[in-house]
């Protein structure tokens, strides 16, 4: 007789495999020590119950690249690392511009969050009161506003109605 496999509870969510990167930018005057900053970022990422931090890495840079943050060689090395480890989410410990976020997500074919996005996720996960939930939603919308600019520019030539 075959043993039956126990079913997992329906409420249990699958864990998202994540990697934490800390860009150590030498030209940044407000630069922090890389190793403690990376440990802090990994702890923040682990604060989300549905995230499993698979690995961490310090990426040393002379200066950030405008469109990608990292150089093309480092992007390819990280892409193969993420692919080999089946990573679904990358946290970058620091500010990432909307353009950099979009470009890196396209190159790596996965989701990317910067430090602010990660902290907003933690707050939204832990908000208990209605007021707290609304405050977190307001902060998240304010954060996303800059990332939605030019999302609908293909419609700006469409005119209609009277007076145009």
Coordinates of C-alpha atoms in Angstrom, one line a residue:
X1 CA 0.0 0.0 0.0
X2 CA 1.3 3.4 -1.0
X3 CA 1.8 6.1 1.7
X4 CA -0.2 9.3 1.0
X5 CA 1.6 12.5 0.7
X6 CA 0.4 15.1 3.3
X7 CA -1.2 18.2 1.7
X8 CA 0.2 21.6 2.6
X9 CA -2.3 24.0 4.1
X10 CA -4.0 26.2 1.6
X11 CA -3.1 29.4 3.4
X12 CA 0.7 28.8 3.1
X13 CA 2.3 30.9 0.4
X14 CA 5.2 29.8 -1.7
X15 CA 8.4 31.5 -0.8
X16 CA 10.0 33.9 -3.3
X17 CA 13.7 33.3 -3.9
X18 CA 15.6 36.6 -3.5
X19 CA 19.1 38.0 -3.7
X20 CA 20.3 41.1 -2.0
X21 CA 22.8 43.4 -3.6
X22 CA 24.6 46.3 -2.0
X23 CA 26.2 48.8 -4.5
X24 CA 29.4 50.1 -2.9
X25 CA 29.8 53.3 -4.9
X26 CA 33.3 54.9 -4.3
X27 CA 32.3 58.3 -5.5
X28 CA 29.3 58.6 -3.1
X29 CA 30.2 61.0 -0.2
X30 CA 27.5 59.4 2.1
X31 CA 29.0 55.9 1.5
X32 CA 28.5 53.3 4.3
X33 CA 30.7 50.3 5.2
X34 CA 29.7 47.7 2.7
X35 CA 29.6 44.5 4.9
X36 CA 27.4 45.9 7.7
X37 CA 25.1 47.6 5.2
X38 CA 24.7 44.3 3.3
X39 CA 23.9 42.4 6.5
X40 CA 21.3 45.0 7.4
X41 CA 19.7 44.8 3.9
X42 CA 19.6 41.0 4.1
X43 CA 17.9 41.3 7.5
X44 CA 15.3 43.7 6.1
X45 CA 14.6 41.3 3.2
X46 CA 14.3 38.4 5.6
X47 CA 11.6 40.4 7.5
X48 CA 9.1 39.6 4.8
X49 CA 7.7 36.1 5.5
X50 CA 7.2 35.2 1.9
X51 CA 10.8 36.0 0.9
X52 CA 13.7 33.5 1.2
X53 CA 17.1 35.2 0.9
X54 CA 19.2 32.9 -1.1
X55 CA 22.4 35.0 -1.3
X56 CA 23.9 38.4 -0.9
X57 CA 26.6 40.3 -2.7
X58 CA 28.5 43.6 -2.5
X59 CA 29.0 45.2 -6.0
X60 CA 31.9 47.6 -6.0
X61 CA 31.5 50.6 -8.4
X62 CA 33.5 53.7 -9.2
X63 CA 30.3 55.5 -10.1
X64 CA 26.8 54.4 -11.0
X65 CA 25.9 54.1 -14.7
X66 CA 23.0 56.3 -15.6
X67 CA 20.7 53.8 -17.3
X68 CA 21.6 50.6 -15.6
X69 CA 23.4 51.4 -12.3
X70 CA 25.9 48.6 -13.0
X71 CA 28.2 48.1 -16.0
X72 CA 27.3 45.7 -18.8
X73 CA 29.8 43.0 -17.7
X74 CA 28.6 43.0 -14.1
X75 CA 25.0 42.8 -15.3
X76 CA 25.8 39.7 -17.3
X77 CA 27.6 38.0 -14.5
X78 CA 24.7 38.7 -12.1
X79 CA 22.2 37.5 -14.7
X80 CA 23.9 34.1 -14.9
X81 CA 24.2 34.0 -11.1
X82 CA 20.4 34.7 -10.7
X83 CA 19.5 32.2 -13.4
X84 CA 21.6 29.4 -11.9
X85 CA 20.0 30.0 -8.4
X86 CA 16.5 30.4 -9.8
X87 CA 16.1 33.9 -8.3
X88 CA 12.8 35.6 -8.7
X89 CA 13.4 38.9 -6.9
X90 CA 16.4 41.2 -6.4
X91 CA 16.7 43.8 -3.6
X92 CA 19.2 46.6 -4.2
X93 CA 20.3 48.3 -1.0
X94 CA 20.1 51.9 -2.1
X95 CA 18.2 54.2 -4.4
X96 CA 17.5 52.9 -7.9
X97 CA 16.0 55.3 -10.4
X98 CA 12.8 54.2 -12.3
X99 CA 14.8 54.0 -15.5
X100 CA 17.5 51.8 -13.9
X101 CA 14.8 49.6 -12.3
X102 CA 13.0 49.1 -15.6
X103 CA 16.2 48.4 -17.5
X104 CA 17.6 45.9 -15.0
X105 CA 14.2 44.1 -14.8
X106 CA 14.3 43.7 -18.6
X107 CA 17.9 42.5 -18.6
X108 CA 17.5 40.0 -15.7
X109 CA 13.9 39.0 -16.5
X110 CA 12.9 39.3 -12.8
X111 CA 11.4 41.7 -10.3
X112 CA 13.7 44.3 -8.7
X113 CA 13.1 46.4 -5.5
X114 CA 15.2 49.2 -4.1
X115 CA 15.6 49.9 -0.4
X116 CA 12.6 52.2 -0.3
X117 CA 10.4 49.7 -2.1
X118 CA 11.5 47.0 0.4
X119 CA 10.7 49.1 3.4
X120 CA 7.3 49.9 2.0
X121 CA 6.6 46.2 1.5
X122 CA 7.6 45.5 5.1
X123 CA 5.3 48.3 6.4
X124 CA 2.4 47.2 4.2
X125 CA 2.8 43.6 5.4
X126 CA 2.8 44.7 9.1
X127 CA 0.2 47.5 9.0
X128 CA -2.6 46.5 11.5
X129 CA -5.0 49.4 11.8
X130 CA -7.0 50.9 9.0
X131 CA -5.2 54.2 9.5
X132 CA -1.8 52.5 9.2
X133 CA -2.9 50.7 6.0
X134 CA -4.0 54.0 4.5
X135 CA -0.8 55.7 5.4
X136 CA 1.3 52.9 3.9
X137 CA -0.8 53.0 0.7
X138 CA -0.4 56.8 0.5
X139 CA 3.4 56.4 0.8
X140 CA 3.5 53.6 -1.7
X141 CA 1.4 55.6 -4.2
X142 CA 3.7 58.6 -3.7
X143 CA 6.7 56.4 -4.3
X144 CA 5.2 54.8 -7.4
X145 CA 4.1 58.1 -8.9
X146 CA 7.6 58.8 -10.2
X147 CA 7.8 55.3 -11.7
X148 CA 4.6 55.8 -13.6
X149 CA 5.6 58.9 -15.5
X150 CA 5.5 58.4 -19.2
X151 CA 3.6 55.2 -18.9
X152 CA 0.8 56.5 -21.1
X153 CA 2.6 58.9 -23.4
X154 CA 1.5 57.0 -26.5
X155 CA -2.0 58.5 -25.8
X156 CA -0.9 62.2 -25.6
X157 CA -1.6 62.9 -29.3
X158 CA -5.1 61.6 -29.1
X159 CA -7.6 64.5 -29.0
X160 CA -11.3 64.6 -29.0
X161 CA -14.3 66.5 -28.0
X162 CA -15.0 70.2 -28.4
X163 CA -12.5 73.0 -28.1
X164 CA -9.3 71.1 -29.0

